[in-house]
């Protein structure tokens, strides 16, 4: 059924499910009042002389005491549910003065759909759009509802918080990549959701669900002391989870009904354009994911954050369309007005969203500082790519020093060694008579500064800590007031972690401990991350997984590495395993020091703090105790770390001896350029050296390009 009939069916289905949720609340209240009602009957019977005698007196006192306990427990549960802060998405609020055209477009869209206009507009660094209820007192002052005539009577009553419409959250990549008509068509079903959201029964059911979810997060947050406190929180948690399980199915069906009604209402507005715009949603997601993981993440690790991520996603998508031979199809739409023109200062808004993305996906500080400063795209190759390679190369040689590897290469005279690529190649080359990994003699790593942990410490690796979502950050389906999402389920599923089912709130425990090597990517994945990897293939959607832990040490000796059955270094040589273990331990120490000092990275370059102006992320929505909220990648395996460091050393030698320069590829990140052309075939050669100890392909590649491995290179 379509049209008005389908919309009415969706609203009726959502309202019936909302009433079912409210009946769960009513039953819980009835159960809490049942002992009190029995006590009232017994007291009234004694007062009237009907229920007298010793047995009735004992029963009367016992039931009255039970009633008081149950009422006290119910009041405690109600107080926690009412005071718990529901989770909201950190965003950058867009004031109407800074985007009058955008507000005008949204209000005109709401008028055409005959629904209330959103109370405010906010941007998020995500390829999605939704409605979010922020009427809880902890979320700040509610925005005033606009009067029909545009004027507010002096001395009139202030708008109630519960009457405020939800906030429209828009993914910032949409504003920069989409045209105005496309953005309007994509937002139509989202804005249409404000109509069902204003229904009293649906709004009450959503408030009840959000309160229960926030209370479950409070209970699971930990930090309780004493047996009495633990017992009280345990009982509260059982009650809250019981109620959530009772509401689970009804709440999910209610949100489906709301989305159904909103989609039916929006069919009359720009329906044909919406079909074309949905293709741009998936494309924007692909480019945004590629830009974050390949371009932004290396800069964040260096303590620099690209200040124009949304401009970068346009460049990345343009490059993607060129490589996929789609440029002709996109040429016509690029001539239309971009949606970012609806903002008065798109540059300042892009900078604020870029800083928010760095905090959400990497956990950076809240503002610029000498160790955490913005970087422009023109300075990215020199400030990020070059320094990253030289920092990794310096770390590689420090670990070689700790392992006792001689400075001079085998074919050089003693005393003439230095930070050369030949030293690395000679060490990783597998001799014909090399002993098994467990028998490889390794000097005491503690003998040199910055050395890897000793065998005794390697047997007791520090517990890796993953940042879980903060308490209350995982809302149940539809609990945030959202009605519909702009992306398809296939696009949205890998990017946003799924919300837990009602009643399953153990993920709020703060930290999760697990093995540091959770994945072992194949050679194709490793090649894609190297400067010489093949970049002609279109990027695929990549799932978000927990970020690298603050300290994830790897065993520092080949024997300790070989003891682990599931170790990712099983396919490397003995020398490679020892070197990878030392690099992993060194990185773990540096990341731990950076997390303690709060710096962006341990080897970040000294840069003047550039104060940011303009809009900033909403401080009331932040919980800095659990950052990053949406980490991009899992901890790198030992083989990945070793491969990246060897590649960095090769690139440094190419820059210092063959005239190569660092570059930026919008889809693949850091790249090595020879005469303006990206170097190819580097990744397979490095992998051959790391995995088999055969330097032949890499030496052939360097000879063809004139790279001299025996020459010292400049390190950080």
Short mmCIF file of N, CA and C in Angstrom, two decimals, residues 17 133 146 215 218 220 257 283 295 383 435 474 482 549 553 588 600 621 652 656 696 701 708:
data_model
loop_
_atom_site.label_atom_id
_atom_site.label_comp_id
_atom_site.label_asym_id
_atom_site.label_seq_id
_atom_site.Cartn_x
_atom_site.Cartn_y
_atom_site.Cartn_z
N UNK A 17 2.45 -0.39 18.78
CA UNK A 17 3.65 -0.88 19.44
C UNK A 17 4.07 0.06 20.57
N UNK A 133 16.67 12.95 19.34
CA UNK A 133 15.96 13.64 20.42
C UNK A 133 16.95 14.10 21.47
N UNK A 146 9.93 27.80 16.77
CA UNK A 146 9.54 28.99 16.01
C UNK A 146 8.04 29.20 16.03
N UNK A 215 19.91 4.02 32.00
CA UNK A 215 20.06 3.44 33.34
C UNK A 215 20.89 2.17 33.30
N UNK A 218 24.44 3.16 33.17
CA UNK A 218 24.94 3.62 34.47
C UNK A 218 25.26 2.43 35.36
N UNK A 220 26.11 -0.56 34.47
CA UNK A 220 27.24 -1.33 33.96
C UNK A 220 28.53 -0.54 33.93
N UNK A 257 7.58 0.93 12.06
CA UNK A 257 6.35 1.62 11.67
C UNK A 257 6.57 3.10 11.44
N UNK A 283 28.43 6.15 -2.92
CA UNK A 283 29.72 6.61 -3.41
C UNK A 283 30.43 7.48 -2.38
N UNK A 295 44.32 8.23 4.34
CA UNK A 295 44.90 9.57 4.31
C UNK A 295 44.91 10.21 5.70
N UNK A 383 54.81 17.39 5.59
CA UNK A 383 54.60 17.37 7.04
C UNK A 383 54.19 16.00 7.57
N UNK A 435 69.55 -21.15 11.54
CA UNK A 435 68.97 -22.07 12.52
C UNK A 435 67.48 -21.84 12.63
N UNK A 474 25.62 3.25 23.48
CA UNK A 474 24.97 2.30 22.58
C UNK A 474 23.49 2.28 22.87
N UNK A 482 15.70 8.43 16.07
CA UNK A 482 15.90 8.41 14.62
C UNK A 482 14.75 7.69 13.94
N UNK A 549 45.36 -0.51 20.60
CA UNK A 549 45.37 -0.28 22.03
C UNK A 549 46.48 0.66 22.43
N UNK A 553 52.10 -4.76 23.57
CA UNK A 553 53.43 -5.30 23.32
C UNK A 553 53.37 -6.67 22.72
N UNK A 588 54.47 0.10 21.19
CA UNK A 588 53.58 0.05 22.35
C UNK A 588 54.05 1.03 23.42
N UNK A 600 49.53 14.16 20.70
CA UNK A 600 48.98 13.47 19.55
C UNK A 600 49.80 12.29 19.13
N UNK A 621 28.01 17.16 24.83
CA UNK A 621 27.75 15.82 24.30
C UNK A 621 28.95 14.91 24.43
N UNK A 652 62.74 6.29 2.21
CA UNK A 652 63.75 7.27 2.63
C UNK A 652 65.00 7.17 1.75
N UNK A 656 66.52 10.16 -0.69
CA UNK A 656 67.84 10.73 -0.44
C UNK A 656 68.87 10.36 -1.49
N UNK A 696 66.13 -10.41 -3.44
CA UNK A 696 66.35 -10.28 -4.87
C UNK A 696 65.37 -9.36 -5.58
N UNK A 701 64.33 -4.04 -8.12
CA UNK A 701 63.48 -2.85 -8.22
C UNK A 701 64.29 -1.60 -7.93
N UNK A 708 70.38 3.68 -4.13
CA UNK A 708 71.63 3.13 -3.61
C UNK A 708 71.44 2.78 -2.13
#
